[in-house]
Coordinates of C-alpha atoms (C1' of nucleotides) in Angstrom, one line a residue:
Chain N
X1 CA 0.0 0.0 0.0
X2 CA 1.4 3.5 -1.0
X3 CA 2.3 6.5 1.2
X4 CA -1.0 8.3 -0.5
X5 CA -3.3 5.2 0.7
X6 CA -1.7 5.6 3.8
X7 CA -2.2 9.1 4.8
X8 CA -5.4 9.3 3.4
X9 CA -7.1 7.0 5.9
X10 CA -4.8 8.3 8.4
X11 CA -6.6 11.5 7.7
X12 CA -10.0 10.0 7.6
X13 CA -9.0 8.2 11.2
X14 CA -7.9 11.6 12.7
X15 CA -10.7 13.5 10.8
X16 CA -13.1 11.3 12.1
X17 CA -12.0 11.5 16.1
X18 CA -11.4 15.7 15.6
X19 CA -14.1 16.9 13.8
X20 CA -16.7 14.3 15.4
X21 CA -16.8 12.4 11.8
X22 CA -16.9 15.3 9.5
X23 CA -15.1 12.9 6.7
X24 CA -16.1 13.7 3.7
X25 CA -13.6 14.1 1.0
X26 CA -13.6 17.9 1.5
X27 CA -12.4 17.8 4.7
X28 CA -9.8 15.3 4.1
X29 CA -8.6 16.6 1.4
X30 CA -7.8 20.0 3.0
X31 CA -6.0 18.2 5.6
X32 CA -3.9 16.2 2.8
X33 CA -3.7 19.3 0.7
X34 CA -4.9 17.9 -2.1
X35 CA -8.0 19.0 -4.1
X36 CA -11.5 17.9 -3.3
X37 CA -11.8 16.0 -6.7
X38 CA -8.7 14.0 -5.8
X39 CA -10.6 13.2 -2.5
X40 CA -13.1 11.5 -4.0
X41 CA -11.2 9.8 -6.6
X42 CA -9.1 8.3 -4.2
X43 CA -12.2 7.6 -1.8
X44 CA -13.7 6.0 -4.6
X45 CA -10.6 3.6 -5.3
X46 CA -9.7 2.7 -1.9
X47 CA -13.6 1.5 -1.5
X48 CA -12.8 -1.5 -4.1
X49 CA -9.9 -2.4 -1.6
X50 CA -12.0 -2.9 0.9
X51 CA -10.6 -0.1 2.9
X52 CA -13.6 2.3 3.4
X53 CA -17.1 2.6 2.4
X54 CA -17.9 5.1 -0.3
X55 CA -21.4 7.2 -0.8
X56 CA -21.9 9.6 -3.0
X57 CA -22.0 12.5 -0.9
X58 CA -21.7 11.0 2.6
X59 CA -18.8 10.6 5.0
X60 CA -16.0 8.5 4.6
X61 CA -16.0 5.4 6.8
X62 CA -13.3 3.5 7.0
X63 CA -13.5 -0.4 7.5
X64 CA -12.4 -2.4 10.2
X65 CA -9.2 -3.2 7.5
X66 CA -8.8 0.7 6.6
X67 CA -8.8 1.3 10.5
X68 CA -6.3 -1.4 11.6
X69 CA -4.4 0.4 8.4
X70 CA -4.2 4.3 10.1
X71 CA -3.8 2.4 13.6
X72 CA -1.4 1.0 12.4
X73 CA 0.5 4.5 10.7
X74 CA -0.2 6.0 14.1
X75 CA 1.3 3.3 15.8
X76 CA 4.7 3.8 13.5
X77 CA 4.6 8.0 14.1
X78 CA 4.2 7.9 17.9
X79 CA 6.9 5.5 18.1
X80 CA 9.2 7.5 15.9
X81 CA 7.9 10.7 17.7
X82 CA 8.5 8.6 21.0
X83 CA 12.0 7.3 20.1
X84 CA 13.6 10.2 18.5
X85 CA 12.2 12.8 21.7
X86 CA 14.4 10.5 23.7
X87 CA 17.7 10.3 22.0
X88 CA 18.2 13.6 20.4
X89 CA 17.4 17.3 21.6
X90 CA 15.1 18.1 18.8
X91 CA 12.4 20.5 18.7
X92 CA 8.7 18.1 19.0
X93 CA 7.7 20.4 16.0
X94 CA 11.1 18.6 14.3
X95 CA 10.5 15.3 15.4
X96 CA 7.1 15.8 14.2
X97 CA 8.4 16.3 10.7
X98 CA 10.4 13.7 10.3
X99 CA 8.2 11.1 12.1
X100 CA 5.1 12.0 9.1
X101 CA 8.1 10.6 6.8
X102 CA 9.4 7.8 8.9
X103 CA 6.1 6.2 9.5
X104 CA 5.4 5.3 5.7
X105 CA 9.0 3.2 5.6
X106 CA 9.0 0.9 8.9
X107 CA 8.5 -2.4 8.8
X108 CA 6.2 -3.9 11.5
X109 CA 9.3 -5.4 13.0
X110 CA 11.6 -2.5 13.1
X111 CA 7.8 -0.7 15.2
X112 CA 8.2 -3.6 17.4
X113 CA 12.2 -3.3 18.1
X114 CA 11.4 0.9 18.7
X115 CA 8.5 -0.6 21.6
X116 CA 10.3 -2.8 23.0
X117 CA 13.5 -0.3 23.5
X118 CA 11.2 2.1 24.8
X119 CA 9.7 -0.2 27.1
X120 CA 6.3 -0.2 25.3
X121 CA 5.2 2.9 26.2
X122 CA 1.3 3.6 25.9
X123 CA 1.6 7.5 25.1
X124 CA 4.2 9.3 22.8
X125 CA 6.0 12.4 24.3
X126 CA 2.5 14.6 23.6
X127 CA 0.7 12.3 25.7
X128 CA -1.1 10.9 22.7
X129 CA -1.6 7.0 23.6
X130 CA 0.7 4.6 21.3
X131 CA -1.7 1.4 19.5
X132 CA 0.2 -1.6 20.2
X133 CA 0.8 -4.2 17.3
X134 CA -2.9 -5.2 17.2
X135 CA -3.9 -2.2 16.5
X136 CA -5.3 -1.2 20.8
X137 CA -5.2 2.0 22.6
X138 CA -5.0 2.3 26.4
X139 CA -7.5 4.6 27.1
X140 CA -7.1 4.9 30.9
X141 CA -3.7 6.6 31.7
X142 CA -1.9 5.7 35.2
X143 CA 0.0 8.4 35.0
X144 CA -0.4 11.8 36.9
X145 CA 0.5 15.6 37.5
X146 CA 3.9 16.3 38.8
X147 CA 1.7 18.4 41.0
X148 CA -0.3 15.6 42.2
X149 CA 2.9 13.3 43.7
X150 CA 3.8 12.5 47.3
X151 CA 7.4 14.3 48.7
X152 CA 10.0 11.4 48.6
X153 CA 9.0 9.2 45.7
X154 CA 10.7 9.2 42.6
X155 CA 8.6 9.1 39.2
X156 CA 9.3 8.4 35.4
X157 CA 8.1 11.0 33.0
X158 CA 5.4 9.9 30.9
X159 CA 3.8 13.1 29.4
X160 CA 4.7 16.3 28.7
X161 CA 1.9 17.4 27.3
X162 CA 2.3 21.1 25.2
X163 CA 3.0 22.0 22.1
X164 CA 5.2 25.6 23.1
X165 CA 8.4 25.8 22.6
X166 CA 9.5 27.5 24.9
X167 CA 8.1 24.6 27.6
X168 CA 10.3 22.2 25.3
X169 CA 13.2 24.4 25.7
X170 CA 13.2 24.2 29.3
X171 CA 12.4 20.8 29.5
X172 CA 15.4 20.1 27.3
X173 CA 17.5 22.3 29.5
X174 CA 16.7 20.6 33.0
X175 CA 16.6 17.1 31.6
X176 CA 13.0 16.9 31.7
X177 CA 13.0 13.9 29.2
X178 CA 10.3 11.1 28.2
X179 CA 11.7 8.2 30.8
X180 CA 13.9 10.1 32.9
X181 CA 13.4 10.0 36.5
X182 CA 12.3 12.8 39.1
X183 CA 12.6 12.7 43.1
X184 CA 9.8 14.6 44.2
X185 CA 12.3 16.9 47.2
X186 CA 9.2 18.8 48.5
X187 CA 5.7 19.8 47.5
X188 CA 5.1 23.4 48.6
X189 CA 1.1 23.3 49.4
X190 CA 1.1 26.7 49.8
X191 CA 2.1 28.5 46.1
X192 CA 1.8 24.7 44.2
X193 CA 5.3 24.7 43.8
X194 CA 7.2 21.4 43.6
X195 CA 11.0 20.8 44.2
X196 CA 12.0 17.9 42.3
X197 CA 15.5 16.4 42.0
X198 CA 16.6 15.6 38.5
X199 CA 20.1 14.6 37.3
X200 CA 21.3 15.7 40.4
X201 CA 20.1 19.0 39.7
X202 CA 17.5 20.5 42.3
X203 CA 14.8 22.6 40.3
X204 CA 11.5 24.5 41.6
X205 CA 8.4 24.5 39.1
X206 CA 5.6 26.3 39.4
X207 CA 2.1 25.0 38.7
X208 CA 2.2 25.9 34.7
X209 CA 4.7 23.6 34.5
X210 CA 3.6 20.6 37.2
X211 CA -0.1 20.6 35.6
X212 CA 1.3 19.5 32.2
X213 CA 4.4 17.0 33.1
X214 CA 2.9 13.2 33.6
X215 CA 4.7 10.5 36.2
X216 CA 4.3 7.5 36.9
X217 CA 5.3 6.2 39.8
X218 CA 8.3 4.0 40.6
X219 CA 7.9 0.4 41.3
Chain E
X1 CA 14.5 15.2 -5.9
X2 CA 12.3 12.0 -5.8
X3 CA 13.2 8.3 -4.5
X4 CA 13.6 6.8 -7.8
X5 CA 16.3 9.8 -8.5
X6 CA 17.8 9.5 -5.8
X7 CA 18.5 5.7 -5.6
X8 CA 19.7 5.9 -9.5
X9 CA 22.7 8.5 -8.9
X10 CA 23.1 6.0 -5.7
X11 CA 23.5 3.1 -8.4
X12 CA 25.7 4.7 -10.2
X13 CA 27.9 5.8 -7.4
X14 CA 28.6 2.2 -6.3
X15 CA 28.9 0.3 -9.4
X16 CA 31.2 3.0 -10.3
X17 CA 33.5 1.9 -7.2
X18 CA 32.5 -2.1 -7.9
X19 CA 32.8 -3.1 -11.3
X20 CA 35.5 -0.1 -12.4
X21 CA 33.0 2.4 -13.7
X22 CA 30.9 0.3 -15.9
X23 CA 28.2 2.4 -15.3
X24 CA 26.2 1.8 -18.6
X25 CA 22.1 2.3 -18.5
X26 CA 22.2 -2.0 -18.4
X27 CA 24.0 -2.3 -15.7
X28 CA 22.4 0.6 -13.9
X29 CA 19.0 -1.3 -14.6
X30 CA 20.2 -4.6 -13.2
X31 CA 21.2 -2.7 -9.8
X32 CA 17.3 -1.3 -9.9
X33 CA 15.3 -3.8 -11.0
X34 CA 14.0 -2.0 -13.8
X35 CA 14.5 -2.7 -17.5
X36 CA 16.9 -0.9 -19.6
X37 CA 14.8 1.4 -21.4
X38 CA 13.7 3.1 -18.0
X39 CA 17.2 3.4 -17.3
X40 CA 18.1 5.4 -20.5
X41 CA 15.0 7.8 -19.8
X42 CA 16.2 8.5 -16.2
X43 CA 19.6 9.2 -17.6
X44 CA 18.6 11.6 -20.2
X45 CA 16.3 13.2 -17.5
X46 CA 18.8 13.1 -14.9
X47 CA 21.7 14.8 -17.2
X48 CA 19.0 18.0 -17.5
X49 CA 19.1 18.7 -14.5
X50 CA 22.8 18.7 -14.1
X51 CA 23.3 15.9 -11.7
X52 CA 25.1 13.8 -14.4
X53 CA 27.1 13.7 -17.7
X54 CA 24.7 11.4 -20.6
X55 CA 26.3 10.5 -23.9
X56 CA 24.5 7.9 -26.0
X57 CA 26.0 4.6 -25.6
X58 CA 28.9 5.9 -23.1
X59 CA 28.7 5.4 -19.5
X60 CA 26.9 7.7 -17.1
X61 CA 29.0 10.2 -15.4
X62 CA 27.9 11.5 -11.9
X63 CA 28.7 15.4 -12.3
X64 CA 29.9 17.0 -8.9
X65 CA 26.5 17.7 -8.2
X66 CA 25.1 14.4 -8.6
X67 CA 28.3 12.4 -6.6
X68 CA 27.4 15.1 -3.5
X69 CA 23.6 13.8 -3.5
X70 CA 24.7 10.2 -4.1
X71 CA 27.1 10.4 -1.1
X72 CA 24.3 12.5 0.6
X73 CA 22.3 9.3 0.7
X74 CA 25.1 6.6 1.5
X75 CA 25.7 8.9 4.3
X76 CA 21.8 8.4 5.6
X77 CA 22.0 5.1 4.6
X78 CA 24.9 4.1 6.6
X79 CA 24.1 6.4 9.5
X80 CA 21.0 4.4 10.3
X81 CA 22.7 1.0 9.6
X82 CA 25.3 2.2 12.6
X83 CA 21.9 3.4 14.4
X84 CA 20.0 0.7 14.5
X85 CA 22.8 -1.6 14.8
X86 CA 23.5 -0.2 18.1
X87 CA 19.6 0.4 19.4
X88 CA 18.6 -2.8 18.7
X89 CA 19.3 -6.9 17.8
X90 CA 18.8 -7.2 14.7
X91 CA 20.4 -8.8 11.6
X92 CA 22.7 -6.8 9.4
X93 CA 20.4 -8.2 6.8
X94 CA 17.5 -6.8 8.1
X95 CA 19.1 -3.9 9.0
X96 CA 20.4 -2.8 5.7
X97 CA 17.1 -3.2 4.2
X98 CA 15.6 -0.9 6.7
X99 CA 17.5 1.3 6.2
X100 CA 17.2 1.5 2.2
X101 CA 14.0 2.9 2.8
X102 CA 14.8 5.5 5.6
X103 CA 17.6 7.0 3.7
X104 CA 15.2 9.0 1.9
X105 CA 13.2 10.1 4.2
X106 CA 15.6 11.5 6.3
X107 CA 16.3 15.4 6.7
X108 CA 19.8 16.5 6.7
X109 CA 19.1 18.1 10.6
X110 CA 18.2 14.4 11.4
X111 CA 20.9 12.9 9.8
X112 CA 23.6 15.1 11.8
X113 CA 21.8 14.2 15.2
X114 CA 22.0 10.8 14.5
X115 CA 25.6 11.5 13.4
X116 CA 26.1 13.3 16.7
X117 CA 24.5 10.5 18.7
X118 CA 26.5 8.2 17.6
X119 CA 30.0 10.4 17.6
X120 CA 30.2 11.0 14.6
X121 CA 31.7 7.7 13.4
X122 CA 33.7 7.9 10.1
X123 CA 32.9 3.7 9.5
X124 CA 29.5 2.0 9.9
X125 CA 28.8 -1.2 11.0
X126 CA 29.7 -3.0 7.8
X127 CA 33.2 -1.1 7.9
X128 CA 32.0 0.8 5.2
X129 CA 32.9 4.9 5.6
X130 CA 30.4 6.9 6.1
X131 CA 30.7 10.5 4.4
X132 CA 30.3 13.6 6.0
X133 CA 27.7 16.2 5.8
X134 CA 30.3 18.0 2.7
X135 CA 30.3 14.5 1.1
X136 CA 34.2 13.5 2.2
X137 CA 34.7 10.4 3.3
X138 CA 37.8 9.1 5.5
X139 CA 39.9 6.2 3.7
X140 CA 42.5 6.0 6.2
X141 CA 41.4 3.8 8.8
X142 CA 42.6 3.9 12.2
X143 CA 41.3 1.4 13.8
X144 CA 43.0 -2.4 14.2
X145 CA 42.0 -5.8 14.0
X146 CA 41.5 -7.8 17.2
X147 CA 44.5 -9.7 16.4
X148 CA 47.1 -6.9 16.3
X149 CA 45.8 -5.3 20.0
X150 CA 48.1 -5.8 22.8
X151 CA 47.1 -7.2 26.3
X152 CA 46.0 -5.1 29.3
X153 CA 44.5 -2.1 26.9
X154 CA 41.2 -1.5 26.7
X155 CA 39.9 -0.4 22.9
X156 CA 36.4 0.1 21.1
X157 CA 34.4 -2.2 18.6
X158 CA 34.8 0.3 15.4
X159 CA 33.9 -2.3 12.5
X160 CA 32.4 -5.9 12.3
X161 CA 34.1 -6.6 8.6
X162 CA 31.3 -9.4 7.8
X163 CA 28.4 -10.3 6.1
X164 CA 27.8 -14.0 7.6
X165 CA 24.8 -14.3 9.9
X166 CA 26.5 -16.8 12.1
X167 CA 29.3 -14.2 13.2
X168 CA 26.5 -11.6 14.1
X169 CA 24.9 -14.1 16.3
X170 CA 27.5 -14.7 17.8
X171 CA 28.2 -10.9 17.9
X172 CA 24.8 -10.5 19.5
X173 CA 25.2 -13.3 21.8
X174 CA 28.4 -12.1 23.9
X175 CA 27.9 -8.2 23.5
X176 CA 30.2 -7.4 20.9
X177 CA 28.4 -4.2 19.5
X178 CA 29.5 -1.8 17.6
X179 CA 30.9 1.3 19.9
X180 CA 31.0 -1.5 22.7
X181 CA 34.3 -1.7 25.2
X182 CA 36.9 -4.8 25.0
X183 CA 39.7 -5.3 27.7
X184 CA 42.1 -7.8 26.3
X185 CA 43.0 -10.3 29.0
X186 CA 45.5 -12.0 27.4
X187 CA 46.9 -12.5 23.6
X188 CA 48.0 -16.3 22.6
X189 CA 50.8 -15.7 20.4
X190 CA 51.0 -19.1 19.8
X191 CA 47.4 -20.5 18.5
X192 CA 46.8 -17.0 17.7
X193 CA 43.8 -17.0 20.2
X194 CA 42.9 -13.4 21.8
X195 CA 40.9 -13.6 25.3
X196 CA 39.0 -10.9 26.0
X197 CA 36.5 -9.5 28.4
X198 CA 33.4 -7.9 27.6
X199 CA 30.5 -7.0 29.9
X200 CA 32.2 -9.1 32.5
X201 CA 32.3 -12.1 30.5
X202 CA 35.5 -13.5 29.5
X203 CA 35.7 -15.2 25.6
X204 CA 38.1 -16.9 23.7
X205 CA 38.2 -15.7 20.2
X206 CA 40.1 -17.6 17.6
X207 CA 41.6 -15.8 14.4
X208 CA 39.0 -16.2 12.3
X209 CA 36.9 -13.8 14.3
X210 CA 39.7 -11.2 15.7
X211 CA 40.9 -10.5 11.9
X212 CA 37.3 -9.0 11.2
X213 CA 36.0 -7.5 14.5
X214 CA 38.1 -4.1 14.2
X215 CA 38.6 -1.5 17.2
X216 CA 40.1 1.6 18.6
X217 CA 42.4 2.3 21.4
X218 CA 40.5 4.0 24.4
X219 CA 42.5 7.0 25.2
Chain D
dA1 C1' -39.6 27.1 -0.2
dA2 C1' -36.7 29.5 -3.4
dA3 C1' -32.3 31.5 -4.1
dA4 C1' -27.6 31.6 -3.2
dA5 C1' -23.6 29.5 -1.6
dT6 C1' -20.9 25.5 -1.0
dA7 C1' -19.4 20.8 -1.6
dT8 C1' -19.1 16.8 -4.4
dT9 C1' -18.6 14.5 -8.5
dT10 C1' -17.4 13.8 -13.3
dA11 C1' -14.4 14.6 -17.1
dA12 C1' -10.3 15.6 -19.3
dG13 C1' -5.5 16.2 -18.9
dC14 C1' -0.7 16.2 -16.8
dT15 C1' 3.7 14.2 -14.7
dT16 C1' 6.5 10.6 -12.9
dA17 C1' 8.3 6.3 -13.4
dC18 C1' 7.8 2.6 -15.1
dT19 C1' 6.6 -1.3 -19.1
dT20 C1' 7.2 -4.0 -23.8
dA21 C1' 8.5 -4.2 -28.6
dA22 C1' 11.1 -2.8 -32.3
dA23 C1' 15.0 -0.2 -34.4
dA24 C1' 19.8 1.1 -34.2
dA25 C1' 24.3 0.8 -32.5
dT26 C1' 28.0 -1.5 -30.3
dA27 C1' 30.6 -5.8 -28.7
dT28 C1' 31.8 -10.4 -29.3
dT29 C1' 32.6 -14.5 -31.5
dT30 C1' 34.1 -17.2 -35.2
Chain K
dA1 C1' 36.2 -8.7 -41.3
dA2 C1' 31.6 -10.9 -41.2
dA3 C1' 28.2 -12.8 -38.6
dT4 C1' 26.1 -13.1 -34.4
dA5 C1' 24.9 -11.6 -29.9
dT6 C1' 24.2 -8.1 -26.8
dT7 C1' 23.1 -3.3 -25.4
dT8 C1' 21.2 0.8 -26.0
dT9 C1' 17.9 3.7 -27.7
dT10 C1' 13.4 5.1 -29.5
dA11 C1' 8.5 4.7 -29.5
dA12 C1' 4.2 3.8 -27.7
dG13 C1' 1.6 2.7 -23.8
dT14 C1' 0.3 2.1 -18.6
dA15 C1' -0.9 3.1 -13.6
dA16 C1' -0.8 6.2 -9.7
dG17 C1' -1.8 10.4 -8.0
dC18 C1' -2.5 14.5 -8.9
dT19 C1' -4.6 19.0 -11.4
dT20 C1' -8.4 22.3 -13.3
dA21 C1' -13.0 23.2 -15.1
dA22 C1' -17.6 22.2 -15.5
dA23 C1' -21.8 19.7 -14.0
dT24 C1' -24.5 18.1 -10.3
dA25 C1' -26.0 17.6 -5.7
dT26 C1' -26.4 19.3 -1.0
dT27 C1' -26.6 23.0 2.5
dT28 C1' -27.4 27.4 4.1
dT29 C1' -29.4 31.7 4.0
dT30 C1' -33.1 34.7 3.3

DNA sequence: AAAAATATTTAAGCTTACTTAAAAATATTT
DNA sequence: AAATATTTTTAAGTAAGCTTAAATATTTTT
């Protein structure tokens, strides 16, 4: 299947859970940046192969097959996104990029060798949740607020959950990574500050910042 | 520039090393997998846009222009052959053909982290060099085989000169990795056997295996 | 409910990267 | 050096994935 078939129901998946199921080839194709009559010709096509289910002038709905399909895209991005946030201080906005690329040319296998080093995460570094191989989404997260821990445990980051830069840019800065680990030093009750201890470095956040970084806790 | 483009100036890099620059559109095609005939097109197409010298039934000439993005992509190529080689076990077979497909997808930012990541390592796994971001490529190797180190020093894994499956088992099976750190216990001048300890494990190598496991001194 | 605006579909056409078949040139064998 | 074999080139054609323009259907506004 080619990188168009791909993205298109990868677009129809993430149309459909946006814009509550606004599909039709419109829509989709502004998000491809295609034009509408490409939409439908491609709709249309990807009907034969069992992917979707075409009406003249209704929504797009993909198949049980054309949904394992963008699962499975997903899947391949949010592992990318996952895998290259940990090794390499790039903006998300970069990683982003690349990962739109990345996903179309991974084998299943290589997916399953990024999990597994990862640890099989359930959420990418957005906090978006991660299918697994057959195509499953944990939809109940574990994880917490920074500003919701207990003084003396020690967390893993599992979310950071923003899109600003600048939030990425101190994260990147204080080692603030995907995985890394945090001793909680002392929860200030009074402002919602929290002193954490990361990398041996002590660091004070306020609540901005301790509403939007996910832990989970230590076992 | 487009896959197909950039995998034919690739083509014609290499057989230009491999078979002494008989870099005719047949031979090209054979390389491909596509007939001759789409080979002579591509030429003609390829030589308008500057990236290689055409003459009808003469060999094809990579101009400066089109060695640059052929060693551009040998570079990517072999950058995530040395990456994945060190993230995860998997074959060199496997490997390789992963990486055929990320090499174009693969920004030049990207490529430089990876580069970075790994230290900017001037061989891949294969032993093969990999180019810089200018497109130069080192030819004098430093490193040594197994056989020539001297005991007591420790040195690092720089190359694994081999394409059998059995040696990167057995690679995989006792830790000898690409980037990974040897201490040479003792050197058997006589049977030509090295002993050497790797993640705590001692091994007895014979010279079959230390004449193509290459390494660095530690300084 | 009719008119106007918007969206979808159809139709025709383009580019890229191939294919096969036949013609022309080059290489090889005898 | 002639005959044969191989390669290269040309020509014509195809599929994928687009485009624009016009026709048709649906939605929204009045």
């Amino acid at each position: 299947m080619s990188v168009a078939i791909e993205n298109f129901v990868k677009a129809i998946y993430k149309n459909g859970k946006r814009d509550n199921n606004d599909t039709k080839p419109g829509n989709i194709a502004k998000e491809l940046g295609i034009s509408n009559a490409a939409a439908t010709d491609m709709a249309k096509k990807l009907a034969t192969k069992d992917l979707l289910n075409y009406k003249k002038y209704q929504e797009l709905k993909l198949t049980d097959k054309g949904t394992k399909m963008a699962l499975n895209v997903v899947r391949k991005h949010r592992l990318w996104e996952a895998l290259l946030f940990k090794l390499f201080d790039m903006s998300l906005h970069d990683i982003h990029r690349e990962a739109e690329l990345l996903e179309h040319q991974t084998s299943d296998l290589l997916a399953n060798k990024i999990s597994e080093y990862l640890g099989n995460p359930k959420f990418d570094p957005h906090g978006d949740p991660i299918p697994n191989e057959d195509g499953e989404i944990t939809t109940t997260d574990t994880s917490i607020p920074l500003s919701n821990t207990e003084e003396g445990k020690t967390y893993t980051i599992s979310r950071l959950m923003s899109d600003d830069k600048e939030f990425f840019d101190f994260c990147a800065q204080n080692g603030l990574k995907y995985g890394n680990s945090i001793l909680i030093s002392k929860q200030f009750s009074k402002n919602k500050m929290t002193q954490i201890l990361i990398n041996n470095n002590t660091i004070l956040l306020n609540q901005d910042f301790t509403s939007i970084i996910y832990v989970n806790e230590q076992d």
